[in-house]
């Protein structure tokens, strides 16, 4: 049986997982692909660091040239992270005719299109299943199984760290600060949690999902991103009372034939499957005009789940090598969609306001709502402290531009400040 | 752009859905595959029947030769159902070098291996994504995304009719008879519901899933099949009280490296995602040794969902035609597993007994349990009527052979009869 030699850039959790699975499942992989897959060389930053995975028979080096300039290596797995160096290495690998597999969502979301055309130019495969939703095989499923359907919406929990935090808050009544600390202790959140809690990581993943589901490249500045930083226990409790769970959702959807991509806290009805996704798990709901609503659920991160997605790329590239069909894009769907305007994107909203506790405030609020043609479906006022009341409401559907006007006007008032403004998913 | 011509055998709901999607999504399909797909001829039983789908430009015929002997037709979609005639037509199509797509689970579960080798012999593709779990792209996902993982268990709700009936019983307290009648009125169940309610349809699907997940061909007589016919309201209520929902599950799992495949009513903990799958929806939980637990959820049947799975096969075969890579098996994993012995397969069980209401019965019961080294975790006795009591219990783990012995012994007693014996899924 012929052997295909692989070089790995990086030996963190995912890199170690790839080596482990390739070794443990070698027989099945050969059974399916007809090739023996061998990790020849691994490039690491620190040669002296102790490794948890058995590296017998593998060259360990700190010189990337040992992979990039080795003609025997046909496939390069980039799991080192960071953007600039990874990009340089991937470009060099592709130019040297090597197939590349990466789990680097930041890189693909930022420089995907140019790397994809470089791969094509050199007849190489470039795959990145592990860049979105860890162990859930969502990208390849969209490519293979939704090719003939027209996807209307992709929405999902695509960041495990924030879903862990929201689960602690929703289920155990933890404060944001305590939930974050617990996530950090368990290794689900980094010391600087910005990328996760401000929704940036989720936004990168939504950029990639949008490319696959809608054939459209959007850039970071075209995604409306809100994070979960400082989300209030009072809002979690109020949402619960109303039958909702607050989750950080990414939503990419068609609105009047235009595309809208956002990340932010959303009130999800407790009856919907997404509301039940706990802890660091991820789930993606894909709605097709033919198939209707489907959901794909699994671990969002972790050594072996993410490594398994890398492996699905490795076996897929191997099959392409065997059949002589390398050089086709991972995703072959392109569609020149325009971005939806804020006036087109409508949702019910949950608003939480701090209001000075004196007569006439409710009148001001309703006047502003009326001015922008908005109305509420539910409203509750509770005492916050001696001076302020908390007013929570769920509005009828309104557009993002209506919402923005209303929030701006309310914040101009000395007596009212807007504490939260979250989308509400409609019941079905 | 080149055109690929398609012949369709059968114009029921799925056939009509295929024509509809091919027409409505023609542009996207061409964008992705680089080919125009055209339905040239449709074979029907009754030419005079009124059709709900627009057939402009399509030849309608009642002679299968018009498809099978037409050299212009490269791809045949079999959605006529039945086994014998469908098998004959598919064999003729493959021998004529035509690629075949079928949604016929009975046929694939019964004659899959011989059709697959016939396809290979003639360099043709044979795909059948729609044969399992309607709109859920589960087969292709197992092939593509679990290739390098070692699947430990596949369990799922793979029959929409019985899940609709169980939902009515679990949620609305309906009796089995009323729930079945309501399913029949809504068109979810046929006038003769045997295939669905006795678990036969689910068993066919588990045979195909076992082939994909474990590489092993099992036959119908190797699957342990129980249906839901006559399931009792009292057991539904008792399960609910204990924190479970009764669902008809198919389970294929590795036990000590041996394979066990079964279909039957199972008590699913209310906290598990499968417990929440409602009505005619399907869901398949795939557990891999690397990836852990993943779940795929979607509509289990219906015109467009099932047609969309057929379309995923059509686009996949089209890509293979374009790349010159037809003739590879849909599933390329084979593994010579042995069947697990009844003594290896252990579960906790739910038992429901009718017991003559006189002293000494509980002693007899516990004596028999003890004789076979089994014990219970929970037990409840309630009054059934003047003469009989109902005893419900959840046992500790025991093997199927222990269970079979105990049930046999209990049924030998005049005073006790076993009303139900269902597996219980452990909490995680």
Short mmCIF file of C-alpha atoms in Angstrom, two decimals, chain A residues 152-156 158 199-200 202-226 249-255 258-264 337-342 345 347 400 423:
data_model
loop_
_atom_site.label_atom_id
_atom_site.label_comp_id
_atom_site.label_asym_id
_atom_site.label_seq_id
_atom_site.Cartn_x
_atom_site.Cartn_y
_atom_site.Cartn_z
CA UNK A 152 -32.54 30.56 3.86
CA UNK A 153 -30.88 30.81 7.25
CA UNK A 154 -27.96 29.46 9.25
CA UNK A 155 -28.07 30.15 12.93
CA UNK A 156 -26.12 28.63 15.68
CA UNK A 158 -20.64 28.46 17.38
CA UNK A 199 -18.27 37.73 19.80
CA UNK A 200 -15.22 38.04 17.54
CA UNK A 202 -18.18 33.62 16.59
CA UNK A 203 -18.10 36.30 13.90
CA UNK A 204 -15.11 34.66 12.16
CA UNK A 205 -17.03 31.40 12.10
CA UNK A 206 -20.17 33.10 10.73
CA UNK A 207 -18.06 34.61 7.92
CA UNK A 208 -16.98 31.10 6.91
CA UNK A 209 -20.50 29.66 7.29
CA UNK A 210 -21.88 32.51 5.16
CA UNK A 211 -19.40 31.65 2.44
CA UNK A 212 -20.55 28.03 2.42
CA UNK A 213 -24.28 28.49 2.90
CA UNK A 214 -24.81 31.57 0.73
CA UNK A 215 -21.74 31.63 -1.52
CA UNK A 216 -20.95 35.16 -0.36
CA UNK A 217 -17.69 36.55 1.08
CA UNK A 218 -18.45 39.02 3.83
CA UNK A 219 -15.80 40.87 5.80
CA UNK A 220 -15.58 41.43 9.54
CA UNK A 221 -16.84 45.01 9.29
CA UNK A 222 -19.97 43.76 7.51
CA UNK A 223 -20.94 41.50 10.43
CA UNK A 224 -22.89 43.17 13.23
CA UNK A 225 -21.16 41.91 16.34
CA UNK A 226 -22.26 42.20 19.95
CA UNK A 249 -26.10 33.24 18.48
CA UNK A 250 -24.60 33.81 15.09
CA UNK A 251 -27.30 34.37 12.47
CA UNK A 252 -26.79 34.59 8.71
CA UNK A 253 -30.02 34.94 6.81
CA UNK A 254 -31.57 36.01 3.57
CA UNK A 255 -33.86 39.03 3.85
CA UNK A 258 -30.13 40.24 0.64
CA UNK A 259 -27.78 38.75 3.23
CA UNK A 260 -27.61 39.77 6.88
CA UNK A 261 -24.97 38.41 9.23
CA UNK A 262 -24.91 39.12 12.94
CA UNK A 263 -23.59 37.82 16.25
CA UNK A 264 -25.15 38.76 19.56
CA UNK A 337 -25.56 38.83 -2.85
CA UNK A 338 -25.95 42.34 -1.54
CA UNK A 339 -25.97 43.11 2.15
CA UNK A 340 -29.36 43.70 3.71
CA UNK A 341 -30.12 47.20 4.85
CA UNK A 342 -30.86 47.85 8.54
CA UNK A 345 -33.94 43.22 9.07
CA UNK A 347 -37.13 41.06 14.80
CA UNK A 400 -32.77 47.46 13.20
CA UNK A 423 -33.13 40.12 19.43
#
